[in-house]
Coordinates of C-alpha atoms in Angstrom, one line a residue:
Chain A
M1 CA -158.2 -68.8 211.5
E2 CA -159.0 -71.8 209.3
Q3 CA -155.3 -72.5 208.9
Q4 CA -155.0 -72.5 212.7
V5 CA -157.8 -74.9 213.0
I6 CA -156.2 -77.3 210.5
E7 CA -152.9 -77.0 212.3
L8 CA -154.5 -77.7 215.7
H9 CA -156.2 -80.8 214.2
N10 CA -153.0 -81.9 212.6
D11 CA -151.2 -81.6 216.0
L12 CA -154.0 -83.7 217.5
I13 CA -153.7 -86.3 214.8
T14 CA -149.9 -86.5 215.3
L15 CA -150.5 -87.1 219.0
C16 CA -153.2 -89.7 218.2
K17 CA -150.7 -91.5 215.9
M18 CA -148.4 -91.7 218.9
G19 CA -151.1 -93.3 221.0
D20 CA -152.2 -90.3 223.1
Q21 CA -155.6 -91.2 224.6
D22 CA -156.4 -87.6 225.5
A23 CA -155.8 -86.5 221.9
H24 CA -158.2 -89.2 220.6
Y25 CA -160.9 -87.9 223.0
R26 CA -160.3 -84.3 221.9
L27 CA -160.5 -85.2 218.3
Y28 CA -163.7 -87.2 218.9
K29 CA -165.3 -84.3 220.8
L30 CA -164.5 -81.9 217.9
Y31 CA -166.4 -84.0 215.4
S32 CA -168.7 -86.4 217.2
K33 CA -171.8 -84.2 217.3
G34 CA -171.6 -83.2 213.6
M35 CA -170.9 -86.8 212.6
Y36 CA -173.7 -88.2 214.7
N37 CA -176.2 -85.9 213.0
V38 CA -174.8 -86.9 209.6
A39 CA -175.3 -90.6 210.5
Y40 CA -178.8 -89.9 212.0
R41 CA -180.1 -88.2 208.9
I42 CA -179.1 -91.3 206.8
V43 CA -180.1 -94.1 209.1
G44 CA -183.0 -92.4 210.7
N45 CA -182.8 -93.7 214.2
E46 CA -180.5 -93.2 217.3
D47 CA -179.3 -96.8 217.7
D48 CA -178.1 -97.2 214.1
A49 CA -176.6 -93.6 214.2
S50 CA -174.7 -94.4 217.4
D51 CA -173.4 -97.7 215.9
A52 CA -172.3 -96.0 212.7
L53 CA -170.6 -93.2 214.6
Q54 CA -168.8 -95.7 216.9
E55 CA -167.7 -97.9 214.0
A56 CA -166.5 -94.9 212.0
F57 CA -164.4 -93.5 214.7
I58 CA -162.9 -96.9 215.6
S59 CA -162.1 -97.4 211.9
A60 CA -160.6 -93.9 211.6
F61 CA -158.5 -94.1 214.7
R62 CA -157.1 -97.5 213.7
N63 CA -156.3 -96.3 210.2
L64 CA -154.9 -92.8 211.1
D65 CA -151.7 -93.7 209.3
S66 CA -153.6 -93.9 206.0
Y67 CA -155.0 -90.4 206.6
R68 CA -153.4 -87.9 204.3
A69 CA -153.5 -84.2 205.2
D70 CA -154.5 -83.3 201.6
A71 CA -158.2 -83.6 202.7
T72 CA -159.3 -82.1 206.0
F73 CA -159.8 -84.6 208.9
G74 CA -163.5 -83.4 208.9
A75 CA -164.0 -84.4 205.3
W76 CA -162.2 -87.7 205.9
I77 CA -164.2 -88.8 209.0
K78 CA -167.4 -87.6 207.4
R79 CA -166.8 -89.9 204.4
I80 CA -166.2 -92.8 206.8
V81 CA -169.4 -92.0 208.8
V82 CA -171.4 -91.8 205.6
N83 CA -170.1 -95.1 204.3
K84 CA -170.8 -96.8 207.7
S85 CA -174.3 -95.3 207.7
I86 CA -175.1 -96.4 204.1
T87 CA -173.8 -99.9 205.0
A88 CA -176.2 -100.0 208.0
L89 CA -179.0 -98.9 205.8
Q90 CA -178.2 -101.6 203.2
R91 CA -178.0 -104.2 206.0
R92 CA -181.5 -103.6 207.1
K93 CA -182.6 -103.0 203.4
F94 CA -183.8 -99.8 202.0
E95 CA -187.5 -98.9 202.5
P96 CA -188.9 -99.5 199.1
I97 CA -189.7 -96.4 197.0
P98 CA -193.5 -96.2 196.7
E99 CA -194.8 -97.7 193.4
N100 CA -196.4 -94.5 192.1
D101 CA -193.1 -92.6 192.6
R102 CA -191.2 -94.7 190.0
W103 CA -191.0 -92.0 187.3
D104 CA -188.7 -89.1 186.8
V105 CA -189.7 -85.9 188.4
A106 CA -188.6 -82.7 186.7
E107 CA -186.4 -80.2 188.8
E108 CA -188.7 -77.6 190.3
E109 CA -187.7 -74.4 188.6
M110 CA -190.1 -71.8 190.0
P111 CA -190.0 -70.7 193.7
M112 CA -192.8 -72.5 195.4
A113 CA -195.0 -71.0 198.1
Y114 CA -195.6 -73.0 201.3
A115 CA -198.8 -73.1 203.3
D116 CA -197.0 -72.3 206.5
E117 CA -193.7 -70.6 207.2
L118 CA -190.7 -72.9 207.0
T119 CA -189.0 -73.7 210.3
V120 CA -186.0 -75.9 211.0
D121 CA -188.1 -78.2 213.1
R122 CA -190.8 -78.7 210.4
V123 CA -188.2 -79.3 207.7
K124 CA -186.3 -81.8 210.0
K125 CA -189.5 -83.7 210.7
G126 CA -190.3 -83.7 207.0
I127 CA -186.9 -85.1 206.1
E128 CA -187.2 -87.8 208.8
Q129 CA -190.5 -89.0 207.2
L130 CA -188.9 -89.5 203.8
P131 CA -188.2 -93.1 202.7
D132 CA -184.5 -94.2 203.3
G133 CA -183.3 -93.8 199.8
Y134 CA -184.8 -90.3 199.3
R135 CA -183.7 -89.2 202.8
S136 CA -180.1 -90.3 202.1
V137 CA -179.7 -88.6 198.8
L138 CA -181.4 -85.4 199.9
S139 CA -179.3 -85.2 203.1
L140 CA -176.0 -86.0 201.3
Y141 CA -176.8 -83.3 198.6
L142 CA -178.5 -80.5 200.6
L143 CA -176.9 -80.9 204.0
E144 CA -173.6 -82.6 203.6
G145 CA -172.6 -80.8 200.4
Y146 CA -171.7 -83.8 198.2
D147 CA -172.3 -83.6 194.4
H148 CA -174.2 -86.2 192.4
Q149 CA -171.0 -87.9 191.2
E150 CA -169.9 -88.3 194.9
I151 CA -173.4 -89.5 195.9
G152 CA -173.3 -92.0 193.1
D153 CA -169.9 -93.4 194.4
I154 CA -171.1 -93.5 198.0
M155 CA -174.4 -95.2 197.3
G156 CA -173.4 -97.3 194.4
I157 CA -175.9 -95.7 191.9
S158 CA -175.4 -93.7 188.7
E159 CA -175.1 -89.9 188.7
S160 CA -178.4 -89.6 186.9
T161 CA -180.2 -91.9 189.4
S162 CA -178.8 -89.6 192.2
K163 CA -180.3 -86.6 190.4
S164 CA -183.7 -88.1 189.8
Q165 CA -183.8 -89.5 193.4
L166 CA -183.0 -86.0 194.7
N167 CA -185.8 -84.5 192.6
R168 CA -188.3 -87.0 193.9
A169 CA -187.1 -86.5 197.5
K170 CA -187.6 -82.7 197.2
A171 CA -191.0 -83.2 195.6
K172 CA -192.0 -85.5 198.5
L173 CA -190.6 -83.2 201.1
R174 CA -192.6 -80.2 199.6
E175 CA -195.7 -82.3 199.8
L176 CA -195.0 -83.2 203.4
L177 CA -194.4 -79.5 204.3
N178 CA -197.6 -78.5 202.6
G179 CA -199.5 -81.1 204.6
K180 CA -200.5 -83.0 201.4
L181 CA -199.4 -86.3 202.9
Chain B
M8 CA -183.2 -71.8 190.3
K9 CA -183.2 -73.1 193.9
D10 CA -186.6 -73.2 195.6
K11 CA -187.4 -71.6 198.9
M12 CA -187.0 -74.9 200.8
E13 CA -183.5 -75.6 199.4
E14 CA -182.5 -72.0 200.2
F15 CA -183.9 -72.3 203.7
I16 CA -182.0 -75.5 204.4
R17 CA -178.7 -74.0 203.2
Q18 CA -179.1 -70.9 205.2
N19 CA -179.9 -72.8 208.4
R20 CA -177.5 -75.6 207.9
N21 CA -176.0 -75.5 211.4
A22 CA -179.4 -75.6 213.1
F23 CA -179.9 -79.1 211.6
D24 CA -177.1 -80.5 213.7
D25 CA -178.9 -80.5 217.0
R26 CA -178.6 -84.1 218.2
E27 CA -176.0 -85.2 220.7
P28 CA -174.5 -88.7 220.7
S29 CA -174.6 -90.7 223.9
E30 CA -171.5 -90.9 226.2
K31 CA -171.7 -94.6 225.7
V32 CA -170.3 -94.2 222.1
W33 CA -167.0 -92.8 223.4
R34 CA -166.8 -95.5 226.1
N35 CA -167.2 -98.2 223.5
I36 CA -164.6 -96.5 221.2
K37 CA -162.1 -96.2 224.1
A38 CA -162.7 -99.9 225.0
S39 CA -162.2 -101.0 221.4
L40 CA -159.0 -99.1 221.0
S41 CA -157.6 -100.7 224.2
F42 CA -155.9 -97.7 225.7
G43 CA -154.7 -99.4 228.8
E44 CA -151.7 -101.2 230.0
K45 CA -149.9 -100.6 226.7
S46 CA -150.9 -96.9 226.4
W47 CA -148.5 -95.6 229.1
F48 CA -145.7 -96.7 226.7
N49 CA -147.2 -94.5 224.0
N50 CA -148.3 -91.7 226.2
V51 CA -146.6 -88.6 224.9
T52 CA -147.2 -86.5 228.0
L53 CA -145.5 -89.2 230.1
W54 CA -142.5 -89.3 227.7
R55 CA -142.3 -85.6 227.8
A56 CA -142.3 -85.6 231.6
A57 CA -139.6 -88.3 231.6
A58 CA -137.5 -86.3 229.1
I59 CA -137.7 -83.2 231.4
I60 CA -136.8 -85.2 234.5
F61 CA -133.9 -86.8 232.6
F62 CA -132.7 -83.4 231.4
A63 CA -133.0 -81.8 234.8
L64 CA -131.0 -84.8 236.3
S65 CA -128.4 -84.4 233.7
V66 CA -128.0 -80.7 234.4
Y67 CA -127.7 -81.5 238.2
L68 CA -125.2 -84.2 237.7
I69 CA -123.1 -82.8 235.0
I70 CA -123.2 -79.0 234.9
P71 CA -122.8 -78.2 238.7
K72 CA -120.2 -80.8 239.0
G73 CA -118.4 -79.4 236.0
I74 CA -118.6 -75.9 237.5
L75 CA -117.1 -77.1 240.8
I76 CA -114.3 -78.9 239.0
S77 CA -113.6 -76.0 236.8
K78 CA -113.6 -73.7 239.8
S79 CA -111.0 -75.8 241.7
E80 CA -109.2 -76.2 238.5
S81 CA -109.1 -72.5 237.8
I82 CA -107.8 -71.7 241.3
S83 CA -105.1 -74.3 241.2
S84 CA -104.2 -73.5 237.6
R85 CA -104.0 -69.8 238.3
E86 CA -101.7 -70.3 241.3
F87 CA -99.5 -72.6 239.3
R88 CA -99.4 -70.3 236.2
D89 CA -98.0 -67.5 238.3
V90 CA -95.3 -69.7 239.9
E91 CA -94.5 -71.2 236.5
E92 CA -94.2 -67.8 234.8
F93 CA -91.8 -66.6 237.5
Y94 CA -89.5 -69.6 237.5
T95 CA -89.6 -70.1 233.7
Q96 CA -88.4 -66.5 233.3
Q97 CA -85.6 -67.1 235.8
I98 CA -84.6 -70.3 234.0
L99 CA -84.6 -68.5 230.6
N100 CA -82.4 -65.7 232.0
K101 CA -79.9 -68.1 233.5
V102 CA -79.8 -70.3 230.4
K103 CA -79.1 -67.2 228.3
L104 CA -76.4 -66.1 230.7
I105 CA -74.8 -69.6 230.6
H106 CA -75.1 -69.6 226.8
D107 CA -73.3 -66.2 226.7
Y108 CA -70.6 -67.5 229.0
T109 CA -69.9 -70.7 227.1
N110 CA -70.0 -68.7 223.8
N111 CA -71.8 -71.3 221.8
E112 CA -69.6 -74.2 223.1
G113 CA -72.6 -76.2 224.5
L114 CA -73.2 -77.1 228.1
N115 CA -71.8 -80.7 228.0
G116 CA -73.0 -82.9 230.9
F117 CA -75.1 -80.0 232.2
T118 CA -77.1 -80.0 229.0
H119 CA -78.1 -83.6 229.3
D120 CA -79.4 -83.2 232.9
F121 CA -81.2 -80.1 232.0
Q122 CA -82.9 -81.6 229.0
Q123 CA -84.0 -84.6 231.1
L124 CA -85.6 -82.2 233.6
E125 CA -87.3 -80.3 230.8
A126 CA -88.7 -83.6 229.4
M127 CA -90.0 -84.6 232.8
Y128 CA -91.5 -81.1 233.2
L129 CA -93.4 -81.6 229.9
V130 CA -94.8 -84.9 231.1
L131 CA -95.8 -83.4 234.5
K132 CA -97.4 -80.4 232.7
E133 CA -99.5 -82.8 230.6
Q134 CA -100.6 -84.6 233.8
M135 CA -101.5 -81.2 235.3
N136 CA -103.8 -80.5 232.3
V137 CA -105.5 -83.9 232.4
S138 CA -106.0 -84.2 236.2
P139 CA -104.8 -81.2 238.1
S140 CA -103.7 -81.9 241.7
D141 CA -101.5 -80.3 244.4
K142 CA -99.0 -83.2 244.1
V143 CA -98.5 -82.6 240.4
K144 CA -98.3 -78.9 241.0
D145 CA -95.6 -79.4 243.7
A146 CA -93.6 -81.8 241.4
L147 CA -93.7 -79.1 238.6
V148 CA -92.5 -76.4 241.0
L149 CA -89.8 -78.7 242.3
N150 CA -88.7 -79.4 238.8
L151 CA -88.4 -75.7 238.1
L152 CA -86.5 -75.1 241.3
V153 CA -84.1 -78.0 240.6
R154 CA -83.4 -76.6 237.2
I155 CA -82.7 -73.2 238.7
D156 CA -80.4 -74.7 241.2
L157 CA -78.6 -76.6 238.4
L158 CA -78.3 -73.4 236.4
N159 CA -77.0 -71.5 239.5
Q160 CA -74.4 -74.1 240.0
Q161 CA -73.4 -74.0 236.3
L162 CA -73.3 -70.2 236.4
H163 CA -71.2 -70.2 239.5
S164 CA -68.6 -72.6 238.0
L165 CA -68.6 -70.5 234.8
E166 CA -68.1 -67.3 236.7
K167 CA -65.0 -68.9 238.3
E168 CA -63.8 -70.2 234.9
V169 CA -64.2 -67.1 232.8
P170 CA -61.8 -64.8 234.8
S171 CA -59.1 -67.4 234.4
K172 CA -59.7 -67.5 230.7
E173 CA -59.6 -63.8 230.6
E174 CA -56.3 -63.9 232.5
E175 CA -54.9 -66.3 229.9
Q176 CA -56.1 -64.1 227.0
P177 CA -56.2 -60.5 228.3
E178 CA -56.3 -59.0 224.8
T179 CA -59.7 -60.6 223.9
S180 CA -61.5 -58.9 226.8
I181 CA -61.1 -55.4 225.5

């Protein structure tokens, strides 16, 4: 099944390389929703997410010849979307990390109880309230599946900074979910 | 150990992708990539359609025509083959008869005429293979008939000649 999906995508990519407009649209439709959500979680608003999505697809379609089938198209376009989103974030400057958060937070090791039952909506709202830097690292790690080395490369920070940012982001999110903030 | 929140996010990963991009995004992408006047040239569907039309046209122009030609060819060739077989056999029989009569002495002036007719026959036969027509077929049949006529004449004169030889040398006939 997965192989069939990859082959279907490779067929579409071949048609795109030949200039087929319909193939471009079909490829865009396959990935646009997922990629828009990736961008939105990093930039935190619809306008910047739309711009990042648009720039990423234009860049991907113009550089399809440099796409190598050793990575899936999904992973390739996601990396472009993430890069465009981080650039957008840097353009408008990161929200500064609160002064009292500038220390390392230890990884939470014990399961933690939450005041109310977790729901997708509550967690989403909590993530959206996080400062840009925290939200980006937490999204890239927990939702997009990148490891700390990859996050370090994407965001131009060290692996250890990525780890400590994630710990702080999770701590902040827990506080938000427990209504402490 | 992963806490409850991290576990919850991983288990409900797909539910976090609930936002839809605006249609405007695709319109802008399309405009930027300038699919337009130039795109028809790169349109694979269009090229496929063109290839199919070209193929169909080729089949119409070449294959049916080829079948018609080969049909007329085969009728004409079959008729000719039968005639040729009949006369060729006659010629061979007569040549053999003359050969026996002359007893390996050669056919003198007759041989030269006969060889010329044979050479002409080969040229006509080649023409028949390249572009078969009734004219060529008639010429070939005429060539065969002339050769038979020539052979008949030769046989006739030999038949006259041989008894006189036999008369001169009666001891050799027994």
